Amino acid sequence: MSFKTRYSRKTKNMEDIILDAPFETDALVRMSQDETIIWRGAPSRSLSIFDIRFDLRFILAIIKRGAFFSWFILAFLLHYIFLGLSPTSIAIWLAIGTVAIVTPEFLLMKRKMNTQYILTSRQLIFHLWWWGKKSTHSIPLSKIANVMISENSYGKIGTILIIIKDASLLTFSTYDFVSNEIRHQPSLEMIKDIHTVTNIFQQTIRENRKK
């Protein structure tokens, strides 16, 4: 059994949804006629380094990037010592350095901007991005045991961890935008008003169990 369950198209008016158009279309296809949207959101873009402060995961991510950049500097120095530098080689090294520094940050930003979530009365839908490919995935609420706030939260912004009854059935991964790593369980990242949204999720899951 897969979490990618399919539903008939929802027919009620959905003009109030402000989402990526392909995601909205795919989400509607996955919804039944009596299914309603409870909440929709995306990772906050207002979280800054001042909010993260001394988060160990963020510090480790910076160290990893620094280690990579150190290898680049070492390679440049070795080239300079043994082969010297010409205008052409300088231009090439500058281009390589720019790409090496900018590309990871660009991919992280692209992934974050293309991540969106929808909670309905029956399922949780994810819109994700990975290496230029967008994908939509869903988890029926009946497969969710519980939701909890991650220990690493920043004021009213935080991460909601989704506890699955049978994690072996999960067919996709979410992304931790602070540590710049793939998570090993589904999550909603950098959510504003984290406590309010978590309460909405828990209430919706409880109501779904009563049906």
PDB file of C-alpha atoms in Angstrom:
ATOM      1  CA  MET A   1       0.000   0.000   0.000  1.00  0.00           C
ATOM      2  CA  SER A   2       1.298   3.453  -0.864  1.00  0.00           C
ATOM      3  CA  PHE A   3       0.631   6.854   0.656  1.00  0.00           C
ATOM      4  CA  LYS A   4      -0.018   8.175  -2.849  1.00  0.00           C
ATOM      5  CA  THR A   5      -3.732   7.541  -2.653  1.00  0.00           C
ATOM      6  CA  ARG A   6      -5.891   9.084  -5.342  1.00  0.00           C
ATOM      7  CA  TYR A   7      -9.132  10.942  -4.893  1.00  0.00           C
ATOM      8  CA  SER A   8     -11.806  12.305  -7.237  1.00  0.00           C
ATOM      9  CA  ARG A   9     -11.712  16.007  -8.137  1.00  0.00           C
ATOM     10  CA  LYS A  10     -13.153  18.445  -5.605  1.00  0.00           C
ATOM     11  CA  THR A  11     -15.973  20.495  -7.111  1.00  0.00           C
ATOM     12  CA  LYS A  12     -16.599  23.244  -4.575  1.00  0.00           C
ATOM     13  CA  ASN A  13     -15.235  26.762  -5.090  1.00  0.00           C
ATOM     14  CA  MET A  14     -11.506  26.940  -4.216  1.00  0.00           C
ATOM     15  CA  GLU A  15     -10.683  30.473  -5.373  1.00  0.00           C
ATOM     16  CA  ASP A  16      -9.340  31.440  -1.940  1.00  0.00           C
ATOM     17  CA  ILE A  17      -6.339  29.092  -2.236  1.00  0.00           C
ATOM     18  CA  ILE A  18      -3.096  31.006  -2.841  1.00  0.00           C
ATOM     19  CA  LEU A  19      -0.693  28.280  -3.914  1.00  0.00           C
ATOM     20  CA  ASP A  20       1.585  27.254  -6.732  1.00  0.00           C
ATOM     21  CA  ALA A  21      -0.845  26.562  -9.616  1.00  0.00           C
ATOM     22  CA  PRO A  22       0.348  23.009 -10.482  1.00  0.00           C
ATOM     23  CA  PHE A  23       0.288  22.069  -6.789  1.00  0.00           C
ATOM     24  CA  GLU A  24      -3.215  23.462  -6.391  1.00  0.00           C
ATOM     25  CA  THR A  25      -4.408  21.448  -9.382  1.00  0.00           C
ATOM     26  CA  ASP A  26      -2.789  18.240  -8.122  1.00  0.00           C
ATOM     27  CA  ALA A  27      -4.160  18.812  -4.623  1.00  0.00           C
ATOM     28  CA  LEU A  28      -7.697  19.207  -5.991  1.00  0.00           C
ATOM     29  CA  VAL A  29      -7.370  15.958  -7.936  1.00  0.00           C
ATOM     30  CA  ARG A  30      -6.417  14.171  -4.719  1.00  0.00           C
ATOM     31  CA  MET A  31      -9.440  15.487  -2.799  1.00  0.00           C
ATOM     32  CA  SER A  32     -12.921  13.989  -2.621  1.00  0.00           C
ATOM     33  CA  GLN A  33     -16.060  16.076  -3.020  1.00  0.00           C
ATOM     34  CA  ASP A  34     -16.806  16.154   0.711  1.00  0.00           C
ATOM     35  CA  GLU A  35     -13.193  16.886   1.668  1.00  0.00           C
ATOM     36  CA  THR A  36     -12.309  20.371   2.914  1.00  0.00           C
ATOM     37  CA  ILE A  37      -9.075  22.291   3.361  1.00  0.00           C
ATOM     38  CA  ILE A  38      -8.329  22.952   7.033  1.00  0.00           C
ATOM     39  CA  TRP A  39      -4.946  24.667   6.731  1.00  0.00           C
ATOM     40  CA  ARG A  40      -2.375  25.548   4.076  1.00  0.00           C
ATOM     41  CA  GLY A  41       1.120  26.925   4.497  1.00  0.00           C
ATOM     42  CA  ALA A  42       4.774  27.003   3.511  1.00  0.00           C
ATOM     43  CA  PRO A  43       8.175  27.457   5.193  1.00  0.00           C
ATOM     44  CA  SER A  44       8.579  30.955   6.618  1.00  0.00           C
ATOM     45  CA  ARG A  45      10.880  33.194   4.623  1.00  0.00           C
ATOM     46  CA  SER A  46      11.326  35.641   7.497  1.00  0.00           C
ATOM     47  CA  LEU A  47      13.508  33.375   9.650  1.00  0.00           C
ATOM     48  CA  SER A  48      16.979  34.926   9.956  1.00  0.00           C
ATOM     49  CA  ILE A  49      20.308  34.011  11.509  1.00  0.00           C
ATOM     50  CA  PHE A  50      19.317  36.166  14.507  1.00  0.00           C
ATOM     51  CA  ASP A  51      16.347  33.849  15.135  1.00  0.00           C
ATOM     52  CA  ILE A  52      18.460  30.700  14.779  1.00  0.00           C
ATOM     53  CA  ARG A  53      21.278  32.039  16.990  1.00  0.00           C
ATOM     54  CA  PHE A  54      23.321  29.171  18.452  1.00  0.00           C
ATOM     55  CA  ASP A  55      21.414  26.216  17.043  1.00  0.00           C
ATOM     56  CA  LEU A  56      23.942  23.349  16.885  1.00  0.00           C
ATOM     57  CA  ARG A  57      22.511  22.021  13.596  1.00  0.00           C
ATOM     58  CA  PHE A  58      22.966  25.409  11.949  1.00  0.00           C
ATOM     59  CA  ILE A  59      26.519  25.720  13.302  1.00  0.00           C
ATOM     60  CA  LEU A  60      27.398  22.241  11.986  1.00  0.00           C
ATOM     61  CA  ALA A  61      25.971  23.139   8.585  1.00  0.00           C
ATOM     62  CA  ILE A  62      28.190  26.246   8.507  1.00  0.00           C
ATOM     63  CA  ILE A  63      31.215  24.134   9.488  1.00  0.00           C
ATOM     64  CA  LYS A  64      30.491  21.688   6.655  1.00  0.00           C
ATOM     65  CA  ARG A  65      30.342  24.529   4.150  1.00  0.00           C
ATOM     66  CA  GLY A  66      33.534  26.002   5.613  1.00  0.00           C
ATOM     67  CA  ALA A  67      35.308  22.654   5.287  1.00  0.00           C
ATOM     68  CA  PHE A  68      34.318  22.433   1.634  1.00  0.00           C
ATOM     69  CA  PHE A  69      35.537  25.972   1.011  1.00  0.00           C
ATOM     70  CA  SER A  70      38.842  25.123   2.770  1.00  0.00           C
ATOM     71  CA  TRP A  71      39.443  22.295   0.300  1.00  0.00           C
ATOM     72  CA  PHE A  72      38.846  24.741  -2.519  1.00  0.00           C
ATOM     73  CA  ILE A  73      41.376  27.204  -1.062  1.00  0.00           C
ATOM     74  CA  LEU A  74      43.917  24.381  -0.621  1.00  0.00           C
ATOM     75  CA  ALA A  75      43.497  23.281  -4.246  1.00  0.00           C
ATOM     76  CA  PHE A  76      43.939  26.889  -5.390  1.00  0.00           C
ATOM     77  CA  LEU A  77      47.155  27.314  -3.359  1.00  0.00           C
ATOM     78  CA  LEU A  78      48.606  24.052  -4.676  1.00  0.00           C
ATOM     79  CA  HIS A  79      47.866  25.153  -8.228  1.00  0.00           C
ATOM     80  CA  TYR A  80      49.507  28.501  -7.550  1.00  0.00           C
ATOM     81  CA  ILE A  81      52.638  26.932  -5.979  1.00  0.00           C
ATOM     82  CA  PHE A  82      53.263  24.265  -8.618  1.00  0.00           C
ATOM     83  CA  LEU A  83      51.783  25.732 -11.800  1.00  0.00           C
ATOM     84  CA  GLY A  84      51.544  29.457 -11.176  1.00  0.00           C
ATOM     85  CA  LEU A  85      48.666  31.671 -12.239  1.00  0.00           C
ATOM     86  CA  SER A  86      47.728  33.223 -15.539  1.00  0.00           C
ATOM     87  CA  PRO A  87      44.813  35.534 -16.335  1.00  0.00           C
ATOM     88  CA  THR A  88      42.955  32.558 -17.785  1.00  0.00           C
ATOM     89  CA  SER A  89      43.547  30.310 -14.773  1.00  0.00           C
ATOM     90  CA  ILE A  90      42.531  33.121 -12.395  1.00  0.00           C
ATOM     91  CA  ALA A  91      39.273  33.563 -14.303  1.00  0.00           C
ATOM     92  CA  ILE A  92      38.627  29.807 -14.182  1.00  0.00           C
ATOM     93  CA  TRP A  93      39.304  29.593 -10.434  1.00  0.00           C
ATOM     94  CA  LEU A  94      37.039  32.574  -9.770  1.00  0.00           C
ATOM     95  CA  ALA A  95      34.272  30.952 -11.802  1.00  0.00           C
ATOM     96  CA  ILE A  96      34.677  27.629  -9.976  1.00  0.00           C
ATOM     97  CA  GLY A  97      34.687  29.372  -6.594  1.00  0.00           C
ATOM     98  CA  THR A  98      31.576  31.391  -7.404  1.00  0.00           C
ATOM     99  CA  VAL A  99      29.683  28.326  -8.578  1.00  0.00           C
ATOM    100  CA  ALA A 100      30.813  26.291  -5.554  1.00  0.00           C
ATOM    101  CA  ILE A 101      29.624  28.948  -3.118  1.00  0.00           C
ATOM    102  CA  VAL A 102      26.469  30.173  -4.826  1.00  0.00           C
ATOM    103  CA  THR A 103      25.027  26.878  -6.110  1.00  0.00           C
ATOM    104  CA  PRO A 104      24.284  25.217  -2.709  1.00  0.00           C
ATOM    105  CA  GLU A 105      22.617  28.398  -1.440  1.00  0.00           C
ATOM    106  CA  PHE A 106      20.586  28.745  -4.629  1.00  0.00           C
ATOM    107  CA  LEU A 107      19.406  25.124  -4.438  1.00  0.00           C
ATOM    108  CA  LEU A 108      18.448  25.550  -0.780  1.00  0.00           C
ATOM    109  CA  MET A 109      16.459  28.696  -1.561  1.00  0.00           C
ATOM    110  CA  LYS A 110      14.808  27.044  -4.578  1.00  0.00           C
ATOM    111  CA  ARG A 111      13.825  24.013  -2.518  1.00  0.00           C
ATOM    112  CA  LYS A 112      12.410  26.201   0.242  1.00  0.00           C
ATOM    113  CA  MET A 113      10.400  28.413  -2.140  1.00  0.00           C
ATOM    114  CA  ASN A 114       8.865  25.348  -3.799  1.00  0.00           C
ATOM    115  CA  THR A 115       7.835  23.607  -0.578  1.00  0.00           C
ATOM    116  CA  GLN A 116       4.164  23.936   0.376  1.00  0.00           C
ATOM    117  CA  TYR A 117       1.670  22.055   2.538  1.00  0.00           C
ATOM    118  CA  ILE A 118      -2.080  21.479   2.660  1.00  0.00           C
ATOM    119  CA  LEU A 119      -3.975  19.861   5.534  1.00  0.00           C
ATOM    120  CA  THR A 120      -7.428  18.639   4.606  1.00  0.00           C
ATOM    121  CA  SER A 121     -10.085  16.857   6.612  1.00  0.00           C
ATOM    122  CA  ARG A 122      -8.686  13.538   5.368  1.00  0.00           C
ATOM    123  CA  GLN A 123      -5.036  13.910   4.405  1.00  0.00           C
ATOM    124  CA  LEU A 124      -1.835  15.926   4.571  1.00  0.00           C
ATOM    125  CA  ILE A 125      -0.479  16.948   1.156  1.00  0.00           C
ATOM    126  CA  PHE A 126       3.139  17.941   0.459  1.00  0.00           C
ATOM    127  CA  HIS A 127       4.473  19.867  -2.524  1.00  0.00           C
ATOM    128  CA  LEU A 128       8.257  19.320  -2.721  1.00  0.00           C
ATOM    129  CA  TRP A 129      11.169  20.165  -5.009  1.00  0.00           C
ATOM    130  CA  TRP A 130      14.273  18.081  -5.644  1.00  0.00           C
ATOM    131  CA  TRP A 131      16.916  18.849  -8.294  1.00  0.00           C
ATOM    132  CA  GLY A 132      14.542  20.717 -10.580  1.00  0.00           C
ATOM    133  CA  LYS A 133      11.657  18.288 -10.240  1.00  0.00           C
ATOM    134  CA  LYS A 134       8.428  19.168  -8.408  1.00  0.00           C
ATOM    135  CA  SER A 135       6.392  16.399  -6.829  1.00  0.00           C
ATOM    136  CA  THR A 136       3.209  16.073  -4.792  1.00  0.00           C
ATOM    137  CA  HIS A 137       2.730  13.474  -2.046  1.00  0.00           C
ATOM    138  CA  SER A 138       0.006  12.771   0.476  1.00  0.00           C
ATOM    139  CA  ILE A 139      -0.380  10.977   3.786  1.00  0.00           C
ATOM    140  CA  PRO A 140      -3.909   9.967   4.857  1.00  0.00           C
ATOM    141  CA  LEU A 141      -4.666  11.216   8.373  1.00  0.00           C
ATOM    142  CA  SER A 142      -5.572   7.641   9.293  1.00  0.00           C
ATOM    143  CA  LYS A 143      -1.872   6.762   8.854  1.00  0.00           C
ATOM    144  CA  ILE A 144      -0.675   9.526  11.204  1.00  0.00           C
ATOM    145  CA  ALA A 145      -0.207   8.519  14.843  1.00  0.00           C
ATOM    146  CA  ASN A 146       0.540  12.000  16.124  1.00  0.00           C
ATOM    147  CA  VAL A 147       2.286  15.306  15.420  1.00  0.00           C
ATOM    148  CA  MET A 148       4.782  17.070  17.641  1.00  0.00           C
ATOM    149  CA  ILE A 149       6.865  20.241  17.681  1.00  0.00           C
ATOM    150  CA  SER A 150      10.581  19.719  17.138  1.00  0.00           C
ATOM    151  CA  GLU A 151      12.866  20.663  20.010  1.00  0.00           C
ATOM    152  CA  ASN A 152      14.589  23.073  17.631  1.00  0.00           C
ATOM    153  CA  SER A 153      12.032  25.853  17.331  1.00  0.00           C
ATOM    154  CA  TYR A 154      12.571  29.600  17.222  1.00  0.00           C
ATOM    155  CA  GLY A 155       9.907  31.555  19.057  1.00  0.00           C
ATOM    156  CA  LYS A 156       6.672  31.264  17.069  1.00  0.00           C
ATOM    157  CA  ILE A 157       8.462  29.638  14.115  1.00  0.00           C
ATOM    158  CA  GLY A 158       9.302  25.940  14.225  1.00  0.00           C
ATOM    159  CA  THR A 159       9.095  22.481  12.711  1.00  0.00           C
ATOM    160  CA  ILE A 160       6.213  20.030  13.067  1.00  0.00           C
ATOM    161  CA  LEU A 161       7.284  16.390  13.020  1.00  0.00           C
ATOM    162  CA  ILE A 162       4.761  13.889  11.644  1.00  0.00           C
ATOM    163  CA  ILE A 163       4.719  10.559  13.481  1.00  0.00           C
ATOM    164  CA  ILE A 164       3.674   7.811  11.050  1.00  0.00           C
ATOM    165  CA  LYS A 165       2.115   4.547  12.241  1.00  0.00           C
ATOM    166  CA  ASP A 166       4.128   2.543   9.691  1.00  0.00           C
ATOM    167  CA  ALA A 167       7.134   4.534   8.479  1.00  0.00           C
ATOM    168  CA  SER A 168       8.136   1.741   6.070  1.00  0.00           C
ATOM    169  CA  LEU A 169       5.293   2.819   3.764  1.00  0.00           C
ATOM    170  CA  LEU A 170       6.638   6.349   3.344  1.00  0.00           C
ATOM    171  CA  THR A 171       7.741   7.041  -0.239  1.00  0.00           C
ATOM    172  CA  PHE A 172       9.275  10.525   0.053  1.00  0.00           C
ATOM    173  CA  SER A 173      11.533  12.683   2.248  1.00  0.00           C
ATOM    174  CA  THR A 174      11.274  16.239   3.525  1.00  0.00           C
ATOM    175  CA  TYR A 175      14.141  18.671   4.052  1.00  0.00           C
ATOM    176  CA  ASP A 176      15.578  20.408   7.115  1.00  0.00           C
ATOM    177  CA  PHE A 177      16.347  23.942   5.899  1.00  0.00           C
ATOM    178  CA  VAL A 178      18.400  24.846   8.988  1.00  0.00           C
ATOM    179  CA  SER A 179      20.865  21.952   8.917  1.00  0.00           C
ATOM    180  CA  ASN A 180      20.595  21.685   5.104  1.00  0.00           C
ATOM    181  CA  GLU A 181      19.939  17.936   5.286  1.00  0.00           C
ATOM    182  CA  ILE A 182      17.239  15.423   4.404  1.00  0.00           C
ATOM    183  CA  ARG A 183      14.989  14.424   7.292  1.00  0.00           C
ATOM    184  CA  HIS A 184      14.309  10.782   8.099  1.00  0.00           C
ATOM    185  CA  GLN A 185      10.645  11.441   8.855  1.00  0.00           C
ATOM    186  CA  PRO A 186       8.011  13.703   7.277  1.00  0.00           C
ATOM    187  CA  SER A 187       7.957  17.245   8.616  1.00  0.00           C
ATOM    188  CA  LEU A 188       6.554  20.711   8.079  1.00  0.00           C
ATOM    189  CA  GLU A 189       9.477  23.123   8.174  1.00  0.00           C
ATOM    190  CA  MET A 190       9.737  26.689   9.514  1.00  0.00           C
ATOM    191  CA  ILE A 191       6.011  27.034  10.217  1.00  0.00           C
ATOM    192  CA  LYS A 192       4.734  30.344  11.639  1.00  0.00           C
ATOM    193  CA  ASP A 193       2.485  30.280  14.734  1.00  0.00           C
ATOM    194  CA  ILE A 194       3.805  26.790  15.386  1.00  0.00           C
ATOM    195  CA  HIS A 195       1.723  26.074  18.493  1.00  0.00           C
ATOM    196  CA  THR A 196      -1.545  27.172  16.877  1.00  0.00           C
ATOM    197  CA  VAL A 197      -0.893  25.097  13.753  1.00  0.00           C
ATOM    198  CA  THR A 198       0.080  22.041  15.829  1.00  0.00           C
ATOM    199  CA  ASN A 199      -3.198  22.301  17.743  1.00  0.00           C
ATOM    200  CA  ILE A 200      -5.097  22.480  14.442  1.00  0.00           C
ATOM    201  CA  PHE A 201      -3.343  19.314  13.251  1.00  0.00           C
ATOM    202  CA  GLN A 202      -4.020  17.406  16.474  1.00  0.00           C
ATOM    203  CA  GLN A 203      -7.684  18.402  16.497  1.00  0.00           C
ATOM    204  CA  THR A 204      -8.123  17.463  12.823  1.00  0.00           C
ATOM    205  CA  ILE A 205      -6.518  14.063  13.404  1.00  0.00           C
ATOM    206  CA  ARG A 206      -8.778  13.405  16.399  1.00  0.00           C
ATOM    207  CA  GLU A 207     -11.877  14.347  14.429  1.00  0.00           C
ATOM    208  CA  ASN A 208     -10.793  12.118  11.562  1.00  0.00           C
ATOM    209  CA  ARG A 209     -10.525   9.129  13.901  1.00  0.00           C
ATOM    210  CA  LYS A 210     -14.138   9.584  14.988  1.00  0.00           C
ATOM    211  CA  LYS A 211     -15.442   9.150  11.436  1.00  0.00           C
TER     212      LYS A 211
END
